mmCIF file of C-alpha atoms and ligand atoms in Angstrom:
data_model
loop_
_atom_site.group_PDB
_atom_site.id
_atom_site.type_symbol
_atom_site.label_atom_id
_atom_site.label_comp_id
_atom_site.label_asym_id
_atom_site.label_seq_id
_atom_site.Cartn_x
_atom_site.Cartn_y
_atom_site.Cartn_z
ATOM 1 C CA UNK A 1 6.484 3.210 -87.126
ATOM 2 C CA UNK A 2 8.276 2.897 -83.984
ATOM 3 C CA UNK A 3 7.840 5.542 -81.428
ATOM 4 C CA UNK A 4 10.948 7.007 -80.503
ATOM 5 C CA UNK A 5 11.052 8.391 -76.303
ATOM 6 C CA UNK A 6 12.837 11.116 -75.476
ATOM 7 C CA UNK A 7 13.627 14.162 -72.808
ATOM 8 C CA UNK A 8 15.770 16.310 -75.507
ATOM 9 C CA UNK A 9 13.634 18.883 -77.177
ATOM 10 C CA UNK A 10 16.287 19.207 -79.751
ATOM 11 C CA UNK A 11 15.785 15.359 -80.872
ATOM 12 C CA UNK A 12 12.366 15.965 -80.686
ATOM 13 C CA UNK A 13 12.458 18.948 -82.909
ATOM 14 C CA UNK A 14 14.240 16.942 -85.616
ATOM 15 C CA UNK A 15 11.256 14.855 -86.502
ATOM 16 C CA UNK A 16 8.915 17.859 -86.592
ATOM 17 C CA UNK A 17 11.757 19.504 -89.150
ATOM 18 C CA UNK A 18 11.738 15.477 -90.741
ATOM 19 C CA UNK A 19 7.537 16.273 -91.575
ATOM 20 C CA UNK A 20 6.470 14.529 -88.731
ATOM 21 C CA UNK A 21 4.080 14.317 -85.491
ATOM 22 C CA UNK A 22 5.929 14.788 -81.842
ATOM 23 C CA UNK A 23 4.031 14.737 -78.224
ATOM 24 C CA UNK A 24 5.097 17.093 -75.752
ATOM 25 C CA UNK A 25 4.183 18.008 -72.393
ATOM 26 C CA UNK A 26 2.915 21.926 -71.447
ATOM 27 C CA UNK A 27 1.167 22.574 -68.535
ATOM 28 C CA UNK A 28 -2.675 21.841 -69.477
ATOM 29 C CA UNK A 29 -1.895 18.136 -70.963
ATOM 30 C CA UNK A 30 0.362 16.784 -73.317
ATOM 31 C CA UNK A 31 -0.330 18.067 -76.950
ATOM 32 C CA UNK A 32 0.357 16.316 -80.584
ATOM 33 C CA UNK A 33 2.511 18.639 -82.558
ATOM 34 C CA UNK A 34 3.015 19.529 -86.642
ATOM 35 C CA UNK A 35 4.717 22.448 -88.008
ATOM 36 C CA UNK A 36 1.225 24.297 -88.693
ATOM 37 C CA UNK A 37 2.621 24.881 -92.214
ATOM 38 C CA UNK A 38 3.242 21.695 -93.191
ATOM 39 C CA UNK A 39 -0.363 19.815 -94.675
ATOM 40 C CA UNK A 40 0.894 16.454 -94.791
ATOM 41 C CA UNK A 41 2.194 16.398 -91.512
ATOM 42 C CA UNK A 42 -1.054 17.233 -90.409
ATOM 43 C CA UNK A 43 -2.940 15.188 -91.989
ATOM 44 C CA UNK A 44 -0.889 12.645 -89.759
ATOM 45 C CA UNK A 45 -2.493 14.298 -86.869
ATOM 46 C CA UNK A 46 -5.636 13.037 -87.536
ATOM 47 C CA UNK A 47 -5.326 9.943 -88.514
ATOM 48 C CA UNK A 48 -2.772 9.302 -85.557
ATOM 49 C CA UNK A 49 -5.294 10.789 -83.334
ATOM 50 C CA UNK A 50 -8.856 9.119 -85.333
ATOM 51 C CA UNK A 51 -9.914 12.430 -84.920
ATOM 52 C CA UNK A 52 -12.754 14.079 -87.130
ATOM 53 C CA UNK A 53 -11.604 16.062 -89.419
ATOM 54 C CA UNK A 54 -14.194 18.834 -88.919
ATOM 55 C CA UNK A 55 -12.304 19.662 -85.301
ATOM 56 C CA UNK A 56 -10.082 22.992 -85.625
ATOM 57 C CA UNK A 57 -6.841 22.551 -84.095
ATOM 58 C CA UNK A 58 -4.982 25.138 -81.764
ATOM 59 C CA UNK A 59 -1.540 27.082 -82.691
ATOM 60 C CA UNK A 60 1.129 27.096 -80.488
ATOM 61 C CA UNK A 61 3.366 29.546 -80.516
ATOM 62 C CA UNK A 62 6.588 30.310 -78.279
ATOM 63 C CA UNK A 63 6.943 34.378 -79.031
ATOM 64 C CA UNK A 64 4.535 36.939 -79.641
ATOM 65 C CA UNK A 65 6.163 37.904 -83.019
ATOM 66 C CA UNK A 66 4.911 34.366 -84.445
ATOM 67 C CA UNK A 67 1.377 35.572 -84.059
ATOM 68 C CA UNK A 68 1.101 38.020 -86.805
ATOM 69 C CA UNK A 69 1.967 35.115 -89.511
ATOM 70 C CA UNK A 70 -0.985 33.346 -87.975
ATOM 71 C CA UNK A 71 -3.506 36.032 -87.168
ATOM 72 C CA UNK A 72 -4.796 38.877 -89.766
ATOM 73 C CA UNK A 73 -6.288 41.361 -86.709
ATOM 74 C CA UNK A 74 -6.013 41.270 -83.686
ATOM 75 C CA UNK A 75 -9.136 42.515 -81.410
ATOM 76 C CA UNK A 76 -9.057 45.055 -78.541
ATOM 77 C CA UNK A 77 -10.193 42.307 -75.789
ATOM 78 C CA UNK A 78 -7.628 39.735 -77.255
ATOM 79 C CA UNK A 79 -4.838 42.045 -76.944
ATOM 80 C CA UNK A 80 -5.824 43.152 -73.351
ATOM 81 C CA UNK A 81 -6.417 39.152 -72.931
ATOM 82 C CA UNK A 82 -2.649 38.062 -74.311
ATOM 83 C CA UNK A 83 -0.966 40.819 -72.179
ATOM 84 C CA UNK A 84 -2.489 38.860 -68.887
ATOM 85 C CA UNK A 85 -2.349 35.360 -70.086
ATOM 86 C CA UNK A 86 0.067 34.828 -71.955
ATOM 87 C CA UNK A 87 2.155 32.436 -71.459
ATOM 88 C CA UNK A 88 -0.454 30.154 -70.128
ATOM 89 C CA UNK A 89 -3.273 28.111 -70.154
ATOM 90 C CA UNK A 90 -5.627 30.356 -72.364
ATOM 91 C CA UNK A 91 -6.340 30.013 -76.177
ATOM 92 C CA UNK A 92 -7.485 33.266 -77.840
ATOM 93 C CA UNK A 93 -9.589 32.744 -81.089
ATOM 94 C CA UNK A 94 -9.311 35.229 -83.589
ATOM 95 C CA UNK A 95 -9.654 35.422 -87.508
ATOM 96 C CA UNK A 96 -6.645 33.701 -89.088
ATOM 97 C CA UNK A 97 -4.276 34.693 -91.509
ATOM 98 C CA UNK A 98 -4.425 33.348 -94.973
ATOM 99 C CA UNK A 99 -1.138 31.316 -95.410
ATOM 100 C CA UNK A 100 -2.384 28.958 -92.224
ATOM 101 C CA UNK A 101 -3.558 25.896 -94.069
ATOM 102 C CA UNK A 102 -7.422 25.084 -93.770
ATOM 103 C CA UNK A 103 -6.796 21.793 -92.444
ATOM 104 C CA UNK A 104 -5.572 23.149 -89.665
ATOM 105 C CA UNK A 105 -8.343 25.314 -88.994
ATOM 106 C CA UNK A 106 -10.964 22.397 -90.185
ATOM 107 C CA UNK A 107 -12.306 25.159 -92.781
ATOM 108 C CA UNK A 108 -12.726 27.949 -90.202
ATOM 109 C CA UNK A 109 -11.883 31.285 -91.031
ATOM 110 C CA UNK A 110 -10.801 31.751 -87.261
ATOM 111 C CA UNK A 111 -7.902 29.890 -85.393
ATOM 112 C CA UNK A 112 -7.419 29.355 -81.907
ATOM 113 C CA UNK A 113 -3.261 30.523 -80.602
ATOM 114 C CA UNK A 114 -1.742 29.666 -77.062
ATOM 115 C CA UNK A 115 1.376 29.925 -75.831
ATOM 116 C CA UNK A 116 2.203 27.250 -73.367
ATOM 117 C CA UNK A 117 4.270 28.408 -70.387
ATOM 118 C CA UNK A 118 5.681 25.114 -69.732
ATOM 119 C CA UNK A 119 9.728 25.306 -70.058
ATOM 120 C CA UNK A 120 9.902 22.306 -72.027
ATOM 121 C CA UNK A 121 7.289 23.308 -74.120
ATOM 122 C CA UNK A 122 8.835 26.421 -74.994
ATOM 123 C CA UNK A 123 12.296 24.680 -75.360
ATOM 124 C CA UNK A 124 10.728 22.534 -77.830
ATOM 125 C CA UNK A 125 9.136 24.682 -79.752
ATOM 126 C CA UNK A 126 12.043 27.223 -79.841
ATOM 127 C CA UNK A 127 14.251 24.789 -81.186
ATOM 128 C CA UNK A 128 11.160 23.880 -83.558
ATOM 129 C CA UNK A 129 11.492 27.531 -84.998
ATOM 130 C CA UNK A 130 7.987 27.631 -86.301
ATOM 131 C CA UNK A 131 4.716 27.559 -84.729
ATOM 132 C CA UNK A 132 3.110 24.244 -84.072
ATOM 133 C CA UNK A 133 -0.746 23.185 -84.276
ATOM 134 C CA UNK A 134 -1.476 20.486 -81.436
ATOM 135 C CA UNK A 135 -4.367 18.859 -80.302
ATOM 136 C CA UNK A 136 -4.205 16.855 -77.074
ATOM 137 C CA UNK A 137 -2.317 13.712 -77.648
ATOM 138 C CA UNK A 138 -4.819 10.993 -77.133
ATOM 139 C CA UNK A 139 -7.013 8.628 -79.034
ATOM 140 C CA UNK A 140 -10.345 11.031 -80.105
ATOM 141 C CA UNK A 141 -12.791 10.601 -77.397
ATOM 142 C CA UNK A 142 -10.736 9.276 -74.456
ATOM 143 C CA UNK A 143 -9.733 11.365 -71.602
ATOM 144 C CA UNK A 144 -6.986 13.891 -72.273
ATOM 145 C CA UNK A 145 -2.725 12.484 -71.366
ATOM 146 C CA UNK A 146 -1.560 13.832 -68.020
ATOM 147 C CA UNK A 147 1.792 11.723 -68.305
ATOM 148 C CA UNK A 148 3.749 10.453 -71.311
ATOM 149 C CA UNK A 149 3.040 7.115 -70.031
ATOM 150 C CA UNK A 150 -0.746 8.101 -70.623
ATOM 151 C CA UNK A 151 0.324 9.052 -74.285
ATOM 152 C CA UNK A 152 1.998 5.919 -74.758
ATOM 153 C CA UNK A 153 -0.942 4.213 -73.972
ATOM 154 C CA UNK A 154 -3.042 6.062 -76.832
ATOM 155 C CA UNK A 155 -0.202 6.524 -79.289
ATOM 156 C CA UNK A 156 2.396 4.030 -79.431
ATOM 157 C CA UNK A 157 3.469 3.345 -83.056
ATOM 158 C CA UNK A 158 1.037 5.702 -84.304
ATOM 159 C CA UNK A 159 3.452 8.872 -83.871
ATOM 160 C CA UNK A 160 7.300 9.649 -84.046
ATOM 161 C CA UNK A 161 7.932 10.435 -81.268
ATOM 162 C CA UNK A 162 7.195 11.258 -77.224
ATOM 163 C CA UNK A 163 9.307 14.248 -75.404
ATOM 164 C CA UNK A 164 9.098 13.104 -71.946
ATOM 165 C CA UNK A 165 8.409 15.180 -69.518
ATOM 166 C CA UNK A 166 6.425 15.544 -65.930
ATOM 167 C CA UNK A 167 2.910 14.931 -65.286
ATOM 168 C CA UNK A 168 0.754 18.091 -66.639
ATOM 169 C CA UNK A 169 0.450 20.774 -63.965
ATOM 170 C CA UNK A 170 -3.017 21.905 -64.209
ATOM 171 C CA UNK A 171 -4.360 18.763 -65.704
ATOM 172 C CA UNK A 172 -7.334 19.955 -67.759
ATOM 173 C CA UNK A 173 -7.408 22.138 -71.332
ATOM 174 C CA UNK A 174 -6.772 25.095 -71.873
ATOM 175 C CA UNK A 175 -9.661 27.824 -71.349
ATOM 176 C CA UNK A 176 -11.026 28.666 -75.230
ATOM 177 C CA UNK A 177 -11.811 32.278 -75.585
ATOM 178 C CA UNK A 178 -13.353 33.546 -78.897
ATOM 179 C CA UNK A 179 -12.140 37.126 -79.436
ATOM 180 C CA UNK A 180 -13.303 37.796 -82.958
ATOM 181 C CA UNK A 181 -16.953 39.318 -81.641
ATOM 182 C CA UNK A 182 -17.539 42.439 -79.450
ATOM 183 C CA UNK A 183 -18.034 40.129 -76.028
ATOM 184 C CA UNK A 184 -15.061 37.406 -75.522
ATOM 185 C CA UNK A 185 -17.203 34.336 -75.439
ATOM 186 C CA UNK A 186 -15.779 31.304 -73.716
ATOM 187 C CA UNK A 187 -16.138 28.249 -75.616
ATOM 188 C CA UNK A 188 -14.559 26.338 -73.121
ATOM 189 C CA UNK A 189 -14.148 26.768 -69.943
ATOM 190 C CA UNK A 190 -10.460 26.059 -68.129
ATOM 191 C CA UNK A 191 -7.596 27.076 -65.628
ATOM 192 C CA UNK A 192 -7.938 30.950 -66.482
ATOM 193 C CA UNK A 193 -11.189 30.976 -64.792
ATOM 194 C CA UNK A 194 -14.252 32.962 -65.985
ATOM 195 C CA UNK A 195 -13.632 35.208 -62.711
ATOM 196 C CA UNK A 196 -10.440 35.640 -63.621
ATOM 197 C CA UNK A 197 -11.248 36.964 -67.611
ATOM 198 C CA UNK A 198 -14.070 38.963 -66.254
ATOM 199 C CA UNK A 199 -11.599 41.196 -64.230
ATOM 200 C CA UNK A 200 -9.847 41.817 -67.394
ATOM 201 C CA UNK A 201 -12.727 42.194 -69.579
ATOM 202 C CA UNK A 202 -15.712 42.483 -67.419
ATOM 203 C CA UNK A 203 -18.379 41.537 -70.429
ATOM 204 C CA UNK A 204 -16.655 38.542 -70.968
ATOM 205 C CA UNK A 205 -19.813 35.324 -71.058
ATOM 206 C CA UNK A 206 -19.797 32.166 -70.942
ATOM 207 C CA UNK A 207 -20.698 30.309 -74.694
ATOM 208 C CA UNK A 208 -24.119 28.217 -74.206
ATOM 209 C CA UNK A 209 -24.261 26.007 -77.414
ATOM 210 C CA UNK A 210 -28.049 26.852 -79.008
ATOM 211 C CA UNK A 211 -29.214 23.717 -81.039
ATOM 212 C CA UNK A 212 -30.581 26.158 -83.786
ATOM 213 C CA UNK A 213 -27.394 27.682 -84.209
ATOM 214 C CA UNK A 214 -24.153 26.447 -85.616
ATOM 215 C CA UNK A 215 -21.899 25.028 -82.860
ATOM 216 C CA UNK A 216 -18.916 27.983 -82.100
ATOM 217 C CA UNK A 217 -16.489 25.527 -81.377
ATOM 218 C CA UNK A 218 -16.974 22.262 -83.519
ATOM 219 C CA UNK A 219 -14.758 20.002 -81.020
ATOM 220 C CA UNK A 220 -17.696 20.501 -78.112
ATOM 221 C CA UNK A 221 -19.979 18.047 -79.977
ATOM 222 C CA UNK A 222 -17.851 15.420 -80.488
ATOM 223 C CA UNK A 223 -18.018 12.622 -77.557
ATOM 224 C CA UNK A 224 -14.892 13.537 -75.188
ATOM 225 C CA UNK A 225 -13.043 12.731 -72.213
ATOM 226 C CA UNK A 226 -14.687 9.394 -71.220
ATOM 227 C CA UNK A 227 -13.465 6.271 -68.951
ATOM 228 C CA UNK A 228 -14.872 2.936 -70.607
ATOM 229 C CA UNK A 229 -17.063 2.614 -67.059
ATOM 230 C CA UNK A 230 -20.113 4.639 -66.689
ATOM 231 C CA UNK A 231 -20.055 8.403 -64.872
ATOM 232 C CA UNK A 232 -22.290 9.271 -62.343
ATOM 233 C CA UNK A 233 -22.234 12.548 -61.006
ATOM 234 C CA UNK A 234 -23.416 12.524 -57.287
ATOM 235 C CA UNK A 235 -24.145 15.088 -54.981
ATOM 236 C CA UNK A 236 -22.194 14.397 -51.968
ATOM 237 C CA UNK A 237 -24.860 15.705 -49.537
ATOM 238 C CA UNK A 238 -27.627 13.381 -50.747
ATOM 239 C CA UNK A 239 -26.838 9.808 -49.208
ATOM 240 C CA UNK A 240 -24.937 7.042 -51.232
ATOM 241 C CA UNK A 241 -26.597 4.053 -52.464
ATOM 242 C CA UNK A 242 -24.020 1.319 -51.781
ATOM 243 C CA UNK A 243 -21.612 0.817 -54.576
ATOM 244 C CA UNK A 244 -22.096 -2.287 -57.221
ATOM 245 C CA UNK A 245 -19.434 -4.062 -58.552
ATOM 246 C CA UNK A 246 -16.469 -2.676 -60.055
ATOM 247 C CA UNK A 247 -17.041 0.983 -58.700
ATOM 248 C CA UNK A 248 -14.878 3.946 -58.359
ATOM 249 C CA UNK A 249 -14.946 7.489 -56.507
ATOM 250 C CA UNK A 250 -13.540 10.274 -56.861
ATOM 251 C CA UNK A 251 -14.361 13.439 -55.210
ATOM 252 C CA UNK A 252 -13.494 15.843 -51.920
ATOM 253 C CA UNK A 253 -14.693 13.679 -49.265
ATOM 254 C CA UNK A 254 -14.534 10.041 -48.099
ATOM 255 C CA UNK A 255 -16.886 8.111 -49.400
ATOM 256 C CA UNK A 256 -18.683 5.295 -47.793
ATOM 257 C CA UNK A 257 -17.208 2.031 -47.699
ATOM 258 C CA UNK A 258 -16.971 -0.262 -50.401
ATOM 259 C CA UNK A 259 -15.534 0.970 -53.864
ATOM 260 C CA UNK A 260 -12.461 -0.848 -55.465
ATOM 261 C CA UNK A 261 -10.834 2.578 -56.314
ATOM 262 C CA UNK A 262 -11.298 5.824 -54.418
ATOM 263 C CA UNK A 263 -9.434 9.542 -55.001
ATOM 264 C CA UNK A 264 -9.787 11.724 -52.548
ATOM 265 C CA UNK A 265 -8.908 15.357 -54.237
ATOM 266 C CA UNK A 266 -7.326 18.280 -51.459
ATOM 267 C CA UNK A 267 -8.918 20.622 -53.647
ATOM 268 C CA UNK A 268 -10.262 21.706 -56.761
ATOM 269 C CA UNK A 269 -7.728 22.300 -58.762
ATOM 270 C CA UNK A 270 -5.877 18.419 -57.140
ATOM 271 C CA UNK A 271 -9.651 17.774 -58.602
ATOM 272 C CA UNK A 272 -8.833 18.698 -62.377
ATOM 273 C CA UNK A 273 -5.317 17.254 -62.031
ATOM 274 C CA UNK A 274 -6.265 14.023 -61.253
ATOM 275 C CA UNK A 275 -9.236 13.144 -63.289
ATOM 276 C CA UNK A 276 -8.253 12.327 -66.161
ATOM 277 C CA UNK A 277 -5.222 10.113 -64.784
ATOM 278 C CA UNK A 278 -8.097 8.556 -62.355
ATOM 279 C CA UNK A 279 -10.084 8.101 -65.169
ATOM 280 C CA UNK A 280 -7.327 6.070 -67.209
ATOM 281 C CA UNK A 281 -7.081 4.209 -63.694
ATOM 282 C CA UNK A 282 -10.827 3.004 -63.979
ATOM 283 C CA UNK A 283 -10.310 1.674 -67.547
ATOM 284 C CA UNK A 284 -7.235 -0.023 -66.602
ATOM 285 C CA UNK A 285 -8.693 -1.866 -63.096
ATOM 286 C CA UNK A 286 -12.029 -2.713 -65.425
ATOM 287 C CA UNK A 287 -14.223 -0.114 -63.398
ATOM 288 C CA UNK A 288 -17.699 -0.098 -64.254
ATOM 289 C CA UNK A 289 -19.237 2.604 -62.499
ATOM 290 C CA UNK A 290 -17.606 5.860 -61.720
ATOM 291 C CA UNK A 291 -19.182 7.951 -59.596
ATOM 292 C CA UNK A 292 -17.553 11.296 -59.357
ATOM 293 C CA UNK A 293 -18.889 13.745 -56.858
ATOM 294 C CA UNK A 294 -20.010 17.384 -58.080
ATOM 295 C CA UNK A 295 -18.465 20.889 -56.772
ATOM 296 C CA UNK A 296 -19.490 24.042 -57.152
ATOM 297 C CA UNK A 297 -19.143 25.710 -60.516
ATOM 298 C CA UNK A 298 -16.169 28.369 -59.120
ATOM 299 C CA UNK A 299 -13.167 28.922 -60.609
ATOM 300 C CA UNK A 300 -11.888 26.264 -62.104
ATOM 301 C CA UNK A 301 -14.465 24.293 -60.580
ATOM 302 C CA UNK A 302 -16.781 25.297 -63.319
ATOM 303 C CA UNK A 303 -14.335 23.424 -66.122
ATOM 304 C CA UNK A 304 -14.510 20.398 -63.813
ATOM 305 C CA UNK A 305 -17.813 19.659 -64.069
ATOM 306 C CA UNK A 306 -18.370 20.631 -67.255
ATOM 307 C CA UNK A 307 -15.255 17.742 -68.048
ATOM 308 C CA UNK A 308 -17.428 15.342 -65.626
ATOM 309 C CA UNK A 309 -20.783 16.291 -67.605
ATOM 310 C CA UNK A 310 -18.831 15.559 -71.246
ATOM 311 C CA UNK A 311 -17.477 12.085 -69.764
ATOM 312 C CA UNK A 312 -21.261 11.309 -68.404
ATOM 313 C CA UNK A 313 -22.758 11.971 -72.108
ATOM 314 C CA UNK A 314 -22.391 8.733 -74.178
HETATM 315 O O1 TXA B 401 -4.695 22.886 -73.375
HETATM 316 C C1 TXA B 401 -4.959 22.714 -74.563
HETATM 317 O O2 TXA B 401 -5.643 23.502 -75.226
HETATM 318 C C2 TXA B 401 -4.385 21.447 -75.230
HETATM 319 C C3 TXA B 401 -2.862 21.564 -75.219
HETATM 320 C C4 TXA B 401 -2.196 20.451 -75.975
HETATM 321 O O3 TXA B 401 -2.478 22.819 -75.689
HETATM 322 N N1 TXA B 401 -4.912 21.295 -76.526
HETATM 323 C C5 TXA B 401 -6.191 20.908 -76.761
HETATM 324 O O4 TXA B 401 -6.526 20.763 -78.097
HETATM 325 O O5 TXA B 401 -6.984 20.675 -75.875
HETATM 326 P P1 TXA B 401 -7.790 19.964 -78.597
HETATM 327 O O6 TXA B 401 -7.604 19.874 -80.050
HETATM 328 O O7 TXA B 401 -7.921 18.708 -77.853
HETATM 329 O O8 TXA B 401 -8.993 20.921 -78.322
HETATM 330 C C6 TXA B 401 -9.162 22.074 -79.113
HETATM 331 C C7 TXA B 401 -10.461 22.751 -78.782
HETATM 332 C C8 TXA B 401 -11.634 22.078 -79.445
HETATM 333 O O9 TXA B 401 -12.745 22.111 -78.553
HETATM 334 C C9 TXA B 401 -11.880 22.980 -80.651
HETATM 335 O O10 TXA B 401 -13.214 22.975 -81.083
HETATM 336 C C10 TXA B 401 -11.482 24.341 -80.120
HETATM 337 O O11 TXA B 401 -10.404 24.091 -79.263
HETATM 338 N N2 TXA B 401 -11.022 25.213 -81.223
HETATM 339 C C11 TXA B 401 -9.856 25.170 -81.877
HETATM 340 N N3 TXA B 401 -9.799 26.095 -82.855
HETATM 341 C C12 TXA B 401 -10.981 26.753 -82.812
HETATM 342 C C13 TXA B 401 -11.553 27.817 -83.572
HETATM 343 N N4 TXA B 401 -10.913 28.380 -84.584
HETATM 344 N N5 TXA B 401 -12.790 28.233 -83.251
HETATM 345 C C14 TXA B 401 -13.463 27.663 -82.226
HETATM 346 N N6 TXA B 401 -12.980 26.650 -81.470
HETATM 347 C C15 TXA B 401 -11.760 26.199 -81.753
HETATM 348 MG MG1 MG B 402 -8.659 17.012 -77.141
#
């Protein structure tokens, strides 16, 4: 099929409504959209994507009244948690409803629900009329699209169509938050910061995946996020070895002298916007080595090096 490129929600819309598979922007990365409802469409999803089938995929929804045809209760924490964050870059988990399909939920009786607070986001899925289920929009394993051009990259002629829009403004995933227990437990971690949910819901934890037990959130295990070159994480205070060939930074400071490709972040959050893009850099200039430089694990710090940790693990 040929991809068709567009910046009119309403076009894009049509192919959903047509059964088929649209990228659109919101303001974590661009997402992969199906009308949740619809199996085949789907099942398009994956294979687009050569994603696993055993990796649940998050609703997106664009009003609050959508949630009760996805949802069959709705927790205490999650409620306090949607009043604060929603729209935004949080996904609540919470037992689903029984008309979602189980594809959708890769056999889970929970689902994961955002709602994106990127305007063409919403437009799109307004003019969709249903909620959509959307994973990110690249290739299974490779790092999440910050730009339609990165989509393009993954996806050409494997999807319907691209609704162009501006580079992602926060640049990582949304924060995953399962709601279904007593404690929210963070499955993974993101722009709503683990400060940030604990001054909502102070018991709030962070998930630690226990090899005896079955993995909360199936998508962690799968290989994610990776640049063809190598990752090294360095610590910025220790000194440099010289860089081989074919060797990227990125990181805070200046490094020393030497690398074919250096980003310099202002902060952490320019830090989780640009990695992924950097990343997709490296793979294009044939980087080798990428040595990224470690920050603290504060606010959204924390999902930046756990991102940098994922793309080291091959
Ligand atoms: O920011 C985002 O969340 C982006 C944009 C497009 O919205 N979407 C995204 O989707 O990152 P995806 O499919 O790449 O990642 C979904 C993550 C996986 O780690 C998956 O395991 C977890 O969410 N997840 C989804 N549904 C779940 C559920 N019912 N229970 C536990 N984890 C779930
Ligand atoms: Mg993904």
């Amino acid at each position: 099929m040929k991809t068709v490129l567009t910046t009119s929600p309403n076009e894009a819309a049509r192919f959903i409504k047509k059964r088929g598979i649209v990228a659109f922007p919101t303001e974590t990365v661009y997402g992969l959209g199906a009308n949740i409802f619809d199996v085949a469409a789907i099942e398009k999803i994956f294979t687009a994507k050569k994603r696993p089938f055993d990796n649940p995929l998050i609703a997106h929804i664009q009003s609050l009244d959508q949630l009760e045809n996805l949802v069959s209760e709705i927790s205490e924490a999650a409620e306090k948690l949607i009043e604060k964050f929603f729209p935004g870059p949080l996904t609540v988990v919470l037992p689903k409803a029984n008309n979602v399909p189980v594809i959708a939920t890769a056999g889970l009786e929970t689902i994961g629900v955002r709602m994106p607070r990127n305007g063409l986001a919403q437009a799109f899925l307004s003019e969709c009329g249903t909620p959509l289920v959307a994973p990110s929009a690249n290739l299974s394993g490779k790092p999440s699209p910050t730009t339609w051009e990165a989509v393009y990259e993954d996806l050409a002629d494997r999807i319907d169509c691209i609704l162009k829009g501006q580079t992602t403004e926060i640049g990582i995933e949304s924060t995953v938050v399962d709601c279904t227990g007593e404690i929210p437990l963070i499955l993974r971690t993101g722009a709503v910061t683990f400060e940030d949910l604990q001054k909502v819901i102070p018991k709030s934890k962070v998930y630690e995946f226990v090899e005896s037990e079955k993995q909360k959130s199936p998508g962690l295990k799968h290989k994610h996020y990776s640049p063809e070159a190598r990752v090294i994480l360095v610590d910025f205070k220790e000194k440099m070895d010289s860089p081989g060939r074919k060797a990227a930074f990125i990181g805070l400071e200046q490094p020393i002298q030497g690398f074919d490709l250096v980003k310099k972040c202002s902060s952490y959050e320019d830090y989780a916007y640009s990695m992924y893009e950097f990343f997709r850099e490296c793979d294009r200039e044939n980087i080798e080595t990428v040595y990224c430089q470690e920050i603290d694990e504060k606010g959204i710090g924390l999902a930046v090096m756990d991102r940098l940790r994922r793309a080291r693990a091959k």
